[in-house]
Amino acid sequence: MSAESRRAQLMDCALELVGEEGANAMTLARVAERAGVSKPIAYEHFQTREGLLAALYTRCCERHLALTATALASAGDGAQAATLLAQAYIDCVLSSDSASLAVEAAMYGAAETEAVLRANDAAFLAFCAARMAAFLPGAPCPAAMIAFLGAARSLALAVAAGTVPQTLALDKLRALLLAAWEK
């Protein structure tokens, strides 16, 4: 098995373990056992449990950006692009399984993993700004983009919990994203 395939296998086994027993049960030793490999192989790929969490979270974020980029291909103007970005964020949360959500929750509390959270947030905001730049002149207000991201997280979770209608969340997120370009 190639190193890339083995890494993917270990990550898949880690998600299975998290889905069955929760993020606290995930150790590199248990992931290696589930994958049928020795502990040193798991440590070679991820070095630490936090490294594995970071890899899982980053893979999820990369997949989300790829799906979002595909959805944005049909955007005809800034308002439509903002709607598609907001919808893609909500859809990502709604389609996340319990293991993915547990991985994100486990990312908080360690400097290494929180740095990965911040890096993925920055990548997402840069992605949004770059896609919206095709339709809107100038640069967005950084504080407004951070507000959009915080609102996207909270509103998507509220939609998932059934406390906010999806159409209302979508409208609010679209407005926040478009307002980031207003001077």
Tab-separated table of C-alpha atoms in Angstrom:
chain	number	residue	atom	x	y	z
A	1	MET	CA	0.000	0.000	0.000
A	2	SER	CA	1.355	3.448	-0.880
A	3	ALA	CA	2.059	5.920	1.909
A	4	GLU	CA	-0.827	8.099	0.708
A	5	SER	CA	-3.232	5.149	0.697
A	6	ARG	CA	-2.066	4.035	4.138
A	7	ARG	CA	-2.540	7.564	5.502
A	8	ALA	CA	-6.079	7.655	4.087
A	9	GLN	CA	-6.796	4.208	5.558
A	10	LEU	CA	-5.603	5.318	8.997
A	11	MET	CA	-7.752	8.435	8.796
A	12	ASP	CA	-10.791	6.399	7.782
A	13	CYS	CA	-10.199	4.014	10.689
A	14	ALA	CA	-9.848	6.976	13.046
A	15	LEU	CA	-13.205	8.382	11.917
A	16	GLU	CA	-14.847	4.982	12.398
A	17	LEU	CA	-13.451	4.798	15.916
A	18	VAL	CA	-14.599	8.333	16.725
A	19	GLY	CA	-18.038	7.551	15.322
A	20	GLU	CA	-18.367	4.445	17.469
A	21	GLU	CA	-16.755	5.561	20.721
A	22	GLY	CA	-16.172	9.317	20.571
A	23	ALA	CA	-13.088	11.449	20.034
A	24	ASN	CA	-11.687	10.782	23.496
A	25	ALA	CA	-11.347	7.084	22.641
A	26	MET	CA	-9.185	7.796	19.600
A	27	THR	CA	-5.497	7.117	20.111
A	28	LEU	CA	-2.859	6.360	17.523
A	29	ALA	CA	-2.430	2.905	19.030
A	30	ARG	CA	-6.135	2.101	18.684
A	31	VAL	CA	-6.235	3.478	15.140
A	32	ALA	CA	-3.210	1.358	14.194
A	33	GLU	CA	-4.835	-1.728	15.705
A	34	ARG	CA	-8.062	-1.090	13.787
A	35	ALA	CA	-6.106	-0.615	10.554
A	36	GLY	CA	-4.143	-3.801	11.154
A	37	VAL	CA	-0.756	-2.063	11.239
A	38	SER	CA	1.884	-1.525	13.903
A	39	LYS	CA	1.846	1.534	16.139
A	40	PRO	CA	5.036	2.942	14.586
A	41	ILE	CA	3.283	3.194	11.221
A	42	ALA	CA	0.520	5.349	12.695
A	43	TYR	CA	3.095	7.479	14.521
A	44	GLU	CA	5.117	7.828	11.316
A	45	HIS	CA	2.112	9.363	9.566
A	46	PHE	CA	0.773	11.629	12.320
A	47	GLN	CA	3.379	11.834	15.139
A	48	THR	CA	0.695	12.656	17.752
A	49	ARG	CA	-3.014	12.294	18.405
A	50	GLU	CA	-3.292	16.032	17.777
A	51	GLY	CA	-1.555	15.546	14.434
A	52	LEU	CA	-4.180	12.969	13.490
A	53	LEU	CA	-7.010	15.262	14.610
A	54	ALA	CA	-5.499	18.075	12.562
A	55	ALA	CA	-5.223	15.860	9.486
A	56	LEU	CA	-8.830	14.688	9.839
A	57	TYR	CA	-10.130	18.232	10.247
A	58	THR	CA	-8.065	19.572	7.349
A	59	ARG	CA	-9.262	16.751	5.065
A	60	CYS	CA	-12.856	17.621	5.919
A	61	CYS	CA	-12.242	21.315	5.214
A	62	GLU	CA	-10.535	20.555	1.897
A	63	ARG	CA	-13.482	18.427	0.816
A	64	HIS	CA	-15.863	21.213	1.807
A	65	LEU	CA	-13.913	23.755	-0.258
A	66	ALA	CA	-13.891	21.439	-3.283
A	67	LEU	CA	-17.673	20.959	-3.081
A	68	THR	CA	-18.167	24.687	-2.599
A	69	ALA	CA	-15.989	25.512	-5.607
A	70	THR	CA	-18.094	23.185	-7.729
A	71	ALA	CA	-21.311	24.809	-6.493
A	72	LEU	CA	-19.943	28.292	-7.219
A	73	ALA	CA	-19.272	27.474	-10.853
A	74	SER	CA	-22.891	28.366	-11.631
A	75	ALA	CA	-22.843	31.793	-9.930
A	76	GLY	CA	-23.774	34.643	-12.215
A	77	ASP	CA	-23.378	37.602	-9.873
A	78	GLY	CA	-22.262	38.573	-6.376
A	79	ALA	CA	-25.637	37.964	-4.767
A	80	GLN	CA	-25.874	34.497	-6.260
A	81	ALA	CA	-22.278	33.703	-5.272
A	82	ALA	CA	-23.004	34.834	-1.692
A	83	THR	CA	-26.099	32.646	-1.612
A	84	LEU	CA	-24.169	29.638	-2.907
A	85	LEU	CA	-21.345	30.170	-0.382
A	86	ALA	CA	-23.823	30.423	2.492
A	87	GLN	CA	-25.775	27.396	1.265
A	88	ALA	CA	-22.604	25.345	0.872
A	89	TYR	CA	-21.566	26.123	4.452
A	90	ILE	CA	-24.962	25.113	5.823
A	91	ASP	CA	-24.990	21.986	3.648
A	92	CYS	CA	-21.540	21.015	4.935
A	93	VAL	CA	-22.727	21.118	8.540
A	94	LEU	CA	-25.999	19.348	7.728
A	95	SER	CA	-24.160	16.563	5.902
A	96	SER	CA	-21.510	16.101	8.608
A	97	ASP	CA	-21.706	12.900	10.550
A	98	SER	CA	-21.259	12.711	14.298
A	99	ALA	CA	-17.624	11.656	13.897
A	100	SER	CA	-16.729	14.756	11.883
A	101	LEU	CA	-18.448	17.013	14.384
A	102	ALA	CA	-16.666	15.235	17.253
A	103	VAL	CA	-13.308	15.746	15.532
A	104	GLU	CA	-13.978	19.477	15.255
A	105	ALA	CA	-15.001	19.660	18.913
A	106	ALA	CA	-11.838	17.803	19.936
A	107	MET	CA	-9.708	20.374	18.108
A	108	TYR	CA	-10.269	22.966	20.830
A	109	GLY	CA	-7.912	23.069	23.780
A	110	ALA	CA	-4.482	22.256	22.332
A	111	ALA	CA	-2.245	24.900	20.760
A	112	GLU	CA	-1.332	22.623	17.840
A	113	THR	CA	-4.912	21.879	16.862
A	114	GLU	CA	-6.200	25.389	17.496
A	115	ALA	CA	-3.531	26.666	15.105
A	116	VAL	CA	-4.932	24.261	12.495
A	117	LEU	CA	-8.458	25.569	13.173
A	118	ARG	CA	-7.251	29.134	12.616
A	119	ALA	CA	-5.350	28.165	9.455
A	120	ASN	CA	-8.401	26.423	7.989
A	121	ASP	CA	-10.600	29.397	8.917
A	122	ALA	CA	-8.147	31.718	7.171
A	123	ALA	CA	-8.114	29.463	4.100
A	124	PHE	CA	-11.920	29.446	3.994
A	125	LEU	CA	-12.128	33.236	4.301
A	126	ALA	CA	-9.488	33.676	1.589
A	127	PHE	CA	-11.435	31.249	-0.603
A	128	CYS	CA	-14.648	33.248	-0.076
A	129	ALA	CA	-12.920	36.560	-0.785
A	130	ALA	CA	-11.307	35.207	-3.941
A	131	ARG	CA	-14.570	33.787	-5.270
A	132	MET	CA	-16.546	36.930	-4.447
A	133	ALA	CA	-13.828	39.124	-6.044
A	134	ALA	CA	-14.957	37.838	-9.431
A	135	PHE	CA	-18.221	39.731	-8.877
A	136	LEU	CA	-17.522	42.528	-6.400
A	137	PRO	CA	-14.849	45.246	-6.658
A	138	GLY	CA	-12.400	45.920	-3.876
A	139	ALA	CA	-11.520	43.877	-0.864
A	140	PRO	CA	-13.823	42.774	1.933
A	141	CYS	CA	-13.601	44.165	5.444
A	142	PRO	CA	-11.609	41.585	7.458
A	143	ALA	CA	-13.773	42.068	10.569
A	144	ALA	CA	-16.924	41.582	8.518
A	145	MET	CA	-15.527	38.350	7.073
A	146	ILE	CA	-14.762	37.072	10.565
A	147	ALA	CA	-18.311	37.984	11.585
A	148	PHE	CA	-19.622	36.052	8.574
A	149	LEU	CA	-17.630	32.971	9.568
A	150	GLY	CA	-18.821	33.092	13.179
A	151	ALA	CA	-22.401	33.569	12.084
A	152	ALA	CA	-22.089	30.766	9.522
A	153	ARG	CA	-20.947	28.342	12.216
A	154	SER	CA	-23.654	29.328	14.670
A	155	LEU	CA	-26.499	29.532	12.176
A	156	ALA	CA	-25.594	26.252	10.452
A	157	LEU	CA	-25.619	24.481	13.812
A	158	ALA	CA	-28.946	26.145	14.663
A	159	VAL	CA	-30.389	24.935	11.355
A	160	ALA	CA	-29.105	21.432	12.137
A	161	ALA	CA	-30.723	21.619	15.587
A	162	GLY	CA	-33.994	22.830	14.074
A	163	THR	CA	-34.053	26.119	15.998
A	164	VAL	CA	-33.609	28.393	12.961
A	165	PRO	CA	-35.260	27.851	9.567
A	166	GLN	CA	-32.730	27.226	6.821
A	167	THR	CA	-34.136	29.984	4.604
A	168	LEU	CA	-33.713	32.557	7.381
A	169	ALA	CA	-30.139	31.455	8.077
A	170	LEU	CA	-29.348	31.582	4.379
A	171	ASP	CA	-30.763	35.104	4.034
A	172	LYS	CA	-28.779	36.385	7.020
A	173	LEU	CA	-25.531	34.797	5.874
A	174	ARG	CA	-25.909	36.123	2.327
A	175	ALA	CA	-26.512	39.631	3.711
A	176	LEU	CA	-23.466	39.407	5.991
A	177	LEU	CA	-21.239	38.243	3.184
A	178	LEU	CA	-22.384	40.960	0.785
A	179	ALA	CA	-22.074	43.607	3.522
A	180	ALA	CA	-18.392	42.731	3.901
A	181	TRP	CA	-17.755	44.570	0.624
A	182	GLU	CA	-19.709	47.699	1.532
A	183	LYS	CA	-17.618	50.699	2.442
